Amino acid sequence: MNEKRCWSMLVEWEHCKWANMNQVFLLGMTPLAFGSHLVFALGYAHLIFVL
């Protein structure tokens, strides 16, 4: 696979991931979404640990 193409895909994925995280963070601000926010936080911590 072309390294440059792979890199741009990674950057695009990162951007998409951060956009989703911001959305989830905003959702997490509402008490109703607190449970899912907690699950997301645990999942993200696990992701960092794996990487």
PDB file of C-alpha atoms in Angstrom:
ATOM      1  CA  MET A   1       0.000   0.000   0.000  1.00  0.00           C
ATOM      2  CA  ASN A   2       1.188   3.487  -0.826  1.00  0.00           C
ATOM      3  CA  GLU A   3       2.599   5.010   2.363  1.00  0.00           C
ATOM      4  CA  LYS A   4       1.333   8.502   1.573  1.00  0.00           C
ATOM      5  CA  ARG A   5      -2.168   7.221   0.849  1.00  0.00           C
ATOM      6  CA  CYS A   6      -2.127   5.177   4.029  1.00  0.00           C
ATOM      7  CA  TRP A   7      -1.029   8.224   6.028  1.00  0.00           C
ATOM      8  CA  SER A   8      -3.806  10.453   4.631  1.00  0.00           C
ATOM      9  CA  MET A   9      -6.332   7.737   5.481  1.00  0.00           C
ATOM     10  CA  LEU A  10      -4.957   7.608   9.024  1.00  0.00           C
ATOM     11  CA  VAL A  11      -5.228  11.390   9.368  1.00  0.00           C
ATOM     12  CA  GLU A  12      -8.785  11.265   8.023  1.00  0.00           C
ATOM     13  CA  TRP A  13      -9.637   8.525  10.514  1.00  0.00           C
ATOM     14  CA  GLU A  14      -8.076  10.518  13.355  1.00  0.00           C
ATOM     15  CA  HIS A  15     -10.117  13.569  12.365  1.00  0.00           C
ATOM     16  CA  CYS A  16     -13.295  11.500  12.216  1.00  0.00           C
ATOM     17  CA  LYS A  17     -12.475   9.918  15.570  1.00  0.00           C
ATOM     18  CA  TRP A  18     -11.906  13.300  17.249  1.00  0.00           C
ATOM     19  CA  ALA A  19     -15.133  14.673  15.752  1.00  0.00           C
ATOM     20  CA  ASN A  20     -16.990  11.670  17.179  1.00  0.00           C
ATOM     21  CA  MET A  21     -15.272  12.101  20.526  1.00  0.00           C
ATOM     22  CA  ASN A  22     -16.375  15.744  20.708  1.00  0.00           C
ATOM     23  CA  GLN A  23     -19.920  14.649  19.935  1.00  0.00           C
ATOM     24  CA  VAL A  24     -19.812  11.953  22.595  1.00  0.00           C
ATOM     25  CA  PHE A  25     -18.276  14.388  25.063  1.00  0.00           C
ATOM     26  CA  LEU A  26     -21.156  16.805  24.506  1.00  0.00           C
ATOM     27  CA  LEU A  27     -23.588  13.926  24.960  1.00  0.00           C
ATOM     28  CA  GLY A  28     -21.732  12.997  28.126  1.00  0.00           C
ATOM     29  CA  MET A  29     -22.507  16.440  29.524  1.00  0.00           C
ATOM     30  CA  THR A  30     -26.188  15.517  29.774  1.00  0.00           C
ATOM     31  CA  PRO A  31     -27.078  13.378  32.823  1.00  0.00           C
ATOM     32  CA  LEU A  32     -29.124  10.960  30.706  1.00  0.00           C
ATOM     33  CA  ALA A  33     -26.061  10.042  28.647  1.00  0.00           C
ATOM     34  CA  PHE A  34     -23.757   9.658  31.637  1.00  0.00           C
ATOM     35  CA  GLY A  35     -23.837   5.856  31.479  1.00  0.00           C
ATOM     36  CA  SER A  36     -22.841   5.710  27.813  1.00  0.00           C
ATOM     37  CA  HIS A  37     -20.186   8.372  28.434  1.00  0.00           C
ATOM     38  CA  LEU A  38     -18.678   6.189  31.129  1.00  0.00           C
ATOM     39  CA  VAL A  39     -18.678   3.172  28.806  1.00  0.00           C
ATOM     40  CA  PHE A  40     -17.024   5.302  26.124  1.00  0.00           C
ATOM     41  CA  ALA A  41     -14.351   6.529  28.555  1.00  0.00           C
ATOM     42  CA  LEU A  42     -13.543   2.954  29.589  1.00  0.00           C
ATOM     43  CA  GLY A  43     -13.465   1.827  25.968  1.00  0.00           C
ATOM     44  CA  TYR A  44     -11.159   4.690  25.022  1.00  0.00           C
ATOM     45  CA  ALA A  45      -8.827   3.955  27.937  1.00  0.00           C
ATOM     46  CA  HIS A  46      -8.708   0.329  26.766  1.00  0.00           C
ATOM     47  CA  LEU A  47      -7.907   1.493  23.227  1.00  0.00           C
ATOM     48  CA  ILE A  48      -4.972   3.584  24.472  1.00  0.00           C
ATOM     49  CA  PHE A  49      -3.747   0.611  26.526  1.00  0.00           C
ATOM     50  CA  VAL A  50      -3.894  -1.702  23.499  1.00  0.00           C
ATOM     51  CA  LEU A  51      -2.072   0.809  21.268  1.00  0.00           C
TER      52      LEU A  51
END
